[in-house]
């Protein structure tokens, strides 16, 4: 009886996850069918609000120079931009590189402050400090490796000005600078494109739900002050503040034409620990907000809690159980050649074969959906829809995507250990940079 219940729950969970994926894909396709032929024009805005651009940097000497140059070249009135460059507890030449770039005569009239910070709190601490001194109507945030395209800030502001009372923040998309470096960066590139061109697009199209990324976004300064700024100790301060914004009923608008180019990890170890931090941060946010499922909080918060809970808890567990059931049955089926009396422990009928067929069908459907999402996402970006991407998506399902399960389990165990041992999580977790 126990095995039958376990099988039923596992199969139901997997089918629900497949339906959710199909629903998300349909929402994104609907958006792109409406907007793929839209001609983008750079027209004069009815007003240009002041923007304080904050760049938190911790030992970023390798990449900070090019990022600062890109920010100083933005297609936005220079007298409306205040640039706050934070070298946070850096022990390399980050501060010196910042000073070298801004000392160029071309930028003599620009409003730039270089702050050599020695405080605590990591990135969230930097953003809260910047909140105290920023003079702009809006705060924009760019990571040290995130080089914005010239019109990135323009598109963010343009989106907010469509409905400034409801849109208190706007976010763009981030593209992989080193996508062709190796197999890992090619897989990361596919993942990021799917996240931003399918998932973010679909949630905005269907529910007007936006999620602030770690970089390339703007938010109303006064509004952030009203909600208490960024929470210290949040490993994913971007997800955390997204929930805080949604709780007020305000919206985080998607400016899908705003683009920035960022580096991604080129080695498996660096990738693993970056995603481990992200997974732990998302677990934190879910556990912090799960109480809102049963109160009078905005419905978008409830929907996001359900989404993250399903992704990190329910569907992950279902996939693990599905793999476990399949492998146990397959092992017993092989052993039955030597011992014909051996029965499959997980079976739907006496023939012992239907369960394996159902699980195999689930696997096939998940692979097809995975490849569909990737290749439809690639088709929305110039030059990305190639035969090579199709084969890469198939290979990455059986390799790269399986790492998500391992990372999620590790993150859950580590988060529980952090709670028990009261370990501090407010320090910087550095992602290795490269010269490109």
PDB file of N, CA, C and O in Angstrom, residues 55 57 60-61 63-69 72 83-88 90 92-108 110 112-118:
ATOM      1  N   UNK A  55      27.232  50.758  -7.698  1.00  0.00           N
ATOM      2  CA  UNK A  55      28.010  49.593  -8.127  1.00  0.00           C
ATOM      3  C   UNK A  55      28.749  49.031  -6.913  1.00  0.00           C
ATOM      4  O   UNK A  55      29.773  49.564  -6.502  1.00  0.00           O
ATOM      5  N   UNK A  57      31.290  46.612  -5.271  1.00  0.00           N
ATOM      6  CA  UNK A  57      32.431  45.848  -5.801  1.00  0.00           C
ATOM      7  C   UNK A  57      33.323  45.377  -4.661  1.00  0.00           C
ATOM      8  O   UNK A  57      33.741  46.175  -3.810  1.00  0.00           O
ATOM      9  N   UNK A  60      37.234  43.462  -7.287  1.00  0.00           N
ATOM     10  CA  UNK A  60      36.787  43.345  -8.678  1.00  0.00           C
ATOM     11  C   UNK A  60      37.703  44.089  -9.639  1.00  0.00           C
ATOM     12  O   UNK A  60      37.265  44.603 -10.666  1.00  0.00           O
ATOM     13  N   UNK A  61      38.990  44.137  -9.339  1.00  0.00           N
ATOM     14  CA  UNK A  61      39.928  44.911 -10.166  1.00  0.00           C
ATOM     15  C   UNK A  61      39.957  44.433 -11.615  1.00  0.00           C
ATOM     16  O   UNK A  61      40.198  45.233 -12.528  1.00  0.00           O
ATOM     17  N   UNK A  63      37.535  43.459 -13.573  1.00  0.00           N
ATOM     18  CA  UNK A  63      36.390  43.783 -14.435  1.00  0.00           C
ATOM     19  C   UNK A  63      35.797  45.172 -14.204  1.00  0.00           C
ATOM     20  O   UNK A  63      35.055  45.674 -15.050  1.00  0.00           O
ATOM     21  N   UNK A  64      36.112  45.801 -13.087  1.00  0.00           N
ATOM     22  CA  UNK A  64      35.410  47.035 -12.722  1.00  0.00           C
ATOM     23  C   UNK A  64      35.691  48.177 -13.700  1.00  0.00           C
ATOM     24  O   UNK A  64      34.819  49.030 -13.956  1.00  0.00           O
ATOM     25  N   UNK A  65      36.866  48.199 -14.291  1.00  0.00           N
ATOM     26  CA  UNK A  65      37.218  49.296 -15.203  1.00  0.00           C
ATOM     27  C   UNK A  65      36.280  49.375 -16.394  1.00  0.00           C
ATOM     28  O   UNK A  65      35.751  50.455 -16.714  1.00  0.00           O
ATOM     29  N   UNK A  66      36.061  48.256 -17.066  1.00  0.00           N
ATOM     30  CA  UNK A  66      35.193  48.247 -18.241  1.00  0.00           C
ATOM     31  C   UNK A  66      33.739  48.535 -17.867  1.00  0.00           C
ATOM     32  O   UNK A  66      33.010  49.172 -18.628  1.00  0.00           O
ATOM     33  N   UNK A  67      33.331  48.089 -16.696  1.00  0.00           N
ATOM     34  CA  UNK A  67      31.953  48.358 -16.252  1.00  0.00           C
ATOM     35  C   UNK A  67      31.743  49.846 -16.014  1.00  0.00           C
ATOM     36  O   UNK A  67      30.732  50.420 -16.441  1.00  0.00           O
ATOM     37  N   UNK A  68      32.693  50.487 -15.353  1.00  0.00           N
ATOM     38  CA  UNK A  68      32.572  51.930 -15.093  1.00  0.00           C
ATOM     39  C   UNK A  68      32.547  52.705 -16.407  1.00  0.00           C
ATOM     40  O   UNK A  68      31.746  53.643 -16.579  1.00  0.00           O
ATOM     41  N   UNK A  69      33.381  52.321 -17.353  1.00  0.00           N
ATOM     42  CA  UNK A  69      33.373  52.998 -18.660  1.00  0.00           C
ATOM     43  C   UNK A  69      32.019  52.853 -19.344  1.00  0.00           C
ATOM     44  O   UNK A  69      31.490  53.805 -19.926  1.00  0.00           O
ATOM     45  N   UNK A  72      29.492  55.144 -17.749  1.00  0.00           N
ATOM     46  CA  UNK A  72      29.726  56.548 -18.098  1.00  0.00           C
ATOM     47  C   UNK A  72      29.368  56.846 -19.556  1.00  0.00           C
ATOM     48  O   UNK A  72      29.291  58.010 -19.942  1.00  0.00           O
ATOM     49  N   UNK A  83      26.868  58.618 -10.052  1.00  0.00           N
ATOM     50  CA  UNK A  83      27.494  57.306 -10.029  1.00  0.00           C
ATOM     51  C   UNK A  83      28.197  57.087  -8.689  1.00  0.00           C
ATOM     52  O   UNK A  83      29.114  57.830  -8.329  1.00  0.00           O
ATOM     53  N   UNK A  84      27.741  56.087  -7.937  1.00  0.00           N
ATOM     54  CA  UNK A  84      28.313  55.759  -6.631  1.00  0.00           C
ATOM     55  C   UNK A  84      29.047  54.426  -6.741  1.00  0.00           C
ATOM     56  O   UNK A  84      28.420  53.372  -6.873  1.00  0.00           O
ATOM     57  N   UNK A  85      30.373  54.481  -6.706  1.00  0.00           N
ATOM     58  CA  UNK A  85      31.203  53.293  -6.853  1.00  0.00           C
ATOM     59  C   UNK A  85      31.721  52.872  -5.484  1.00  0.00           C
ATOM     60  O   UNK A  85      32.466  53.608  -4.836  1.00  0.00           O
ATOM     61  N   UNK A  86      31.319  51.694  -5.053  1.00  0.00           N
ATOM     62  CA  UNK A  86      31.713  51.192  -3.732  1.00  0.00           C
ATOM     63  C   UNK A  86      32.769  50.104  -3.867  1.00  0.00           C
ATOM     64  O   UNK A  86      32.534  49.060  -4.483  1.00  0.00           O
ATOM     65  N   UNK A  87      33.929  50.357  -3.291  1.00  0.00           N
ATOM     66  CA  UNK A  87      34.950  49.319  -3.147  1.00  0.00           C
ATOM     67  C   UNK A  87      34.807  48.799  -1.726  1.00  0.00           C
ATOM     68  O   UNK A  87      35.268  49.419  -0.762  1.00  0.00           O
ATOM     69  N   UNK A  88      34.137  47.662  -1.577  1.00  0.00           N
ATOM     70  CA  UNK A  88      33.744  47.182  -0.255  1.00  0.00           C
ATOM     71  C   UNK A  88      34.749  46.175   0.300  1.00  0.00           C
ATOM     72  O   UNK A  88      34.824  45.039  -0.157  1.00  0.00           O
ATOM     73  N   UNK A  90      37.769  45.809  -0.119  1.00  0.00           N
ATOM     74  CA  UNK A  90      38.624  45.242  -1.165  1.00  0.00           C
ATOM     75  C   UNK A  90      40.088  45.220  -0.721  1.00  0.00           C
ATOM     76  O   UNK A  90      40.576  46.152  -0.083  1.00  0.00           O
ATOM     77  N   UNK A  92      42.414  44.186  -3.195  1.00  0.00           N
ATOM     78  CA  UNK A  92      43.153  44.247  -4.454  1.00  0.00           C
ATOM     79  C   UNK A  92      43.160  45.691  -4.957  1.00  0.00           C
ATOM     80  O   UNK A  92      43.034  46.627  -4.184  1.00  0.00           O
ATOM     81  N   UNK A  93      43.274  45.894  -6.274  1.00  0.00           N
ATOM     82  CA  UNK A  93      43.386  47.240  -6.851  1.00  0.00           C
ATOM     83  C   UNK A  93      42.047  47.803  -7.323  1.00  0.00           C
ATOM     84  O   UNK A  93      42.020  48.675  -8.205  1.00  0.00           O
ATOM     85  N   UNK A  94      40.934  47.334  -6.764  1.00  0.00           N
ATOM     86  CA  UNK A  94      39.615  47.804  -7.201  1.00  0.00           C
ATOM     87  C   UNK A  94      39.502  49.316  -7.114  1.00  0.00           C
ATOM     88  O   UNK A  94      39.094  49.984  -8.081  1.00  0.00           O
ATOM     89  N   UNK A  95      39.864  49.886  -5.977  1.00  0.00           N
ATOM     90  CA  UNK A  95      39.757  51.338  -5.788  1.00  0.00           C
ATOM     91  C   UNK A  95      40.655  52.083  -6.771  1.00  0.00           C
ATOM     92  O   UNK A  95      40.237  53.094  -7.371  1.00  0.00           O
ATOM     93  N   UNK A  96      41.855  51.607  -6.954  1.00  0.00           N
ATOM     94  CA  UNK A  96      42.803  52.270  -7.859  1.00  0.00           C
ATOM     95  C   UNK A  96      42.286  52.253  -9.300  1.00  0.00           C
ATOM     96  O   UNK A  96      42.415  53.258 -10.025  1.00  0.00           O
ATOM     97  N   UNK A  97      41.694  51.151  -9.716  1.00  0.00           N
ATOM     98  CA  UNK A  97      41.159  51.067 -11.084  1.00  0.00           C
ATOM     99  C   UNK A  97      39.995  52.035 -11.248  1.00  0.00           C
ATOM    100  O   UNK A  97      39.875  52.721 -12.280  1.00  0.00           O
ATOM    101  N   UNK A  98      39.130  52.114 -10.250  1.00  0.00           N
ATOM    102  CA  UNK A  98      38.023  53.072 -10.295  1.00  0.00           C
ATOM    103  C   UNK A  98      38.545  54.495 -10.480  1.00  0.00           C
ATOM    104  O   UNK A  98      38.069  55.249 -11.348  1.00  0.00           O
ATOM    105  N   UNK A  99      39.516  54.863  -9.672  1.00  0.00           N
ATOM    106  CA  UNK A  99      40.068  56.217  -9.732  1.00  0.00           C
ATOM    107  C   UNK A  99      40.723  56.501 -11.072  1.00  0.00           C
ATOM    108  O   UNK A  99      40.609  57.605 -11.615  1.00  0.00           O
ATOM    109  N   UNK A 100      41.397  55.506 -11.608  1.00  0.00           N
ATOM    110  CA  UNK A 100      42.070  55.687 -12.895  1.00  0.00           C
ATOM    111  C   UNK A 100      41.065  55.972 -14.011  1.00  0.00           C
ATOM    112  O   UNK A 100      41.300  56.842 -14.859  1.00  0.00           O
ATOM    113  N   UNK A 101      39.955  55.259 -14.009  1.00  0.00           N
ATOM    114  CA  UNK A 101      38.949  55.451 -15.060  1.00  0.00           C
ATOM    115  C   UNK A 101      38.292  56.820 -14.946  1.00  0.00           C
ATOM    116  O   UNK A 101      38.203  57.566 -15.939  1.00  0.00           O
ATOM    117  N   UNK A 102      37.825  57.169 -13.755  1.00  0.00           N
ATOM    118  CA  UNK A 102      37.055  58.419 -13.603  1.00  0.00           C
ATOM    119  C   UNK A 102      37.954  59.653 -13.680  1.00  0.00           C
ATOM    120  O   UNK A 102      37.445  60.782 -13.838  1.00  0.00           O
ATOM    121  N   UNK A 103      39.278  59.484 -13.577  1.00  0.00           N
ATOM    122  CA  UNK A 103      40.178  60.640 -13.662  1.00  0.00           C
ATOM    123  C   UNK A 103      40.414  61.097 -15.100  1.00  0.00           C
ATOM    124  O   UNK A 103      41.034  62.137 -15.326  1.00  0.00           O
ATOM    125  N   UNK A 104      39.908  60.339 -16.057  1.00  0.00           N
ATOM    126  CA  UNK A 104      40.082  60.714 -17.458  1.00  0.00           C
ATOM    127  C   UNK A 104      39.408  62.066 -17.713  1.00  0.00           C
ATOM    128  O   UNK A 104      38.291  62.313 -17.236  1.00  0.00           O
ATOM    129  N   UNK A 105      40.042  62.957 -18.451  1.00  0.00           N
ATOM    130  CA  UNK A 105      39.468  64.282 -18.711  1.00  0.00           C
ATOM    131  C   UNK A 105      38.061  64.235 -19.315  1.00  0.00           C
ATOM    132  O   UNK A 105      37.260  65.156 -19.106  1.00  0.00           O
ATOM    133  N   UNK A 106      37.762  63.166 -20.034  1.00  0.00           N
ATOM    134  CA  UNK A 106      36.448  63.037 -20.666  1.00  0.00           C
ATOM    135  C   UNK A 106      35.325  63.002 -19.634  1.00  0.00           C
ATOM    136  O   UNK A 106      34.200  63.400 -19.918  1.00  0.00           O
ATOM    137  N   UNK A 107      35.659  62.573 -18.408  1.00  0.00           N
ATOM    138  CA  UNK A 107      34.633  62.427 -17.379  1.00  0.00           C
ATOM    139  C   UNK A 107      34.771  63.467 -16.264  1.00  0.00           C
ATOM    140  O   UNK A 107      34.223  63.308 -15.177  1.00  0.00           O
ATOM    141  N   UNK A 108      35.487  64.539 -16.558  1.00  0.00           N
ATOM    142  CA  UNK A 108      35.777  65.538 -15.522  1.00  0.00           C
ATOM    143  C   UNK A 108      34.516  66.178 -14.938  1.00  0.00           C
ATOM    144  O   UNK A 108      34.472  66.538 -13.759  1.00  0.00           O
ATOM    145  N   UNK A 110      31.538  64.751 -14.677  1.00  0.00           N
ATOM    146  CA  UNK A 110      30.553  63.771 -14.235  1.00  0.00           C
ATOM    147  C   UNK A 110      30.459  63.710 -12.710  1.00  0.00           C
ATOM    148  O   UNK A 110      31.425  63.951 -11.984  1.00  0.00           O
ATOM    149  N   UNK A 112      30.568  61.629  -9.891  1.00  0.00           N
ATOM    150  CA  UNK A 112      31.044  60.295  -9.504  1.00  0.00           C
ATOM    151  C   UNK A 112      31.633  60.357  -8.099  1.00  0.00           C
ATOM    152  O   UNK A 112      32.427  61.241  -7.786  1.00  0.00           O
ATOM    153  N   UNK A 113      31.232  59.400  -7.267  1.00  0.00           N
ATOM    154  CA  UNK A 113      31.816  59.258  -5.932  1.00  0.00           C
ATOM    155  C   UNK A 113      32.389  57.851  -5.805  1.00  0.00           C
ATOM    156  O   UNK A 113      31.725  56.865  -6.128  1.00  0.00           O
ATOM    157  N   UNK A 114      33.623  57.790  -5.335  1.00  0.00           N
ATOM    158  CA  UNK A 114      34.253  56.497  -5.057  1.00  0.00           C
ATOM    159  C   UNK A 114      34.322  56.341  -3.546  1.00  0.00           C
ATOM    160  O   UNK A 114      34.943  57.164  -2.850  1.00  0.00           O
ATOM    161  N   UNK A 115      33.669  55.311  -3.033  1.00  0.00           N
ATOM    162  CA  UNK A 115      33.604  55.098  -1.586  1.00  0.00           C
ATOM    163  C   UNK A 115      34.385  53.842  -1.237  1.00  0.00           C
ATOM    164  O   UNK A 115      34.041  52.749  -1.698  1.00  0.00           O
ATOM    165  N   UNK A 116      35.429  54.009  -0.456  1.00  0.00           N
ATOM    166  CA  UNK A 116      36.223  52.869   0.007  1.00  0.00           C
ATOM    167  C   UNK A 116      35.611  52.386   1.317  1.00  0.00           C
ATOM    168  O   UNK A 116      35.948  52.867   2.394  1.00  0.00           O
ATOM    169  N   UNK A 117      34.714  51.456   1.223  1.00  0.00           N
ATOM    170  CA  UNK A 117      33.894  51.037   2.376  1.00  0.00           C
ATOM    171  C   UNK A 117      34.580  49.930   3.166  1.00  0.00           C
ATOM    172  O   UNK A 117      35.123  48.990   2.597  1.00  0.00           O
ATOM    173  N   UNK A 118      34.456  50.013   4.489  1.00  0.00           N
ATOM    174  CA  UNK A 118      35.009  48.996   5.383  1.00  0.00           C
ATOM    175  C   UNK A 118      33.924  48.413   6.288  1.00  0.00           C
ATOM    176  O   UNK A 118      34.216  47.890   7.354  1.00  0.00           O
TER     177      UNK A 118
END
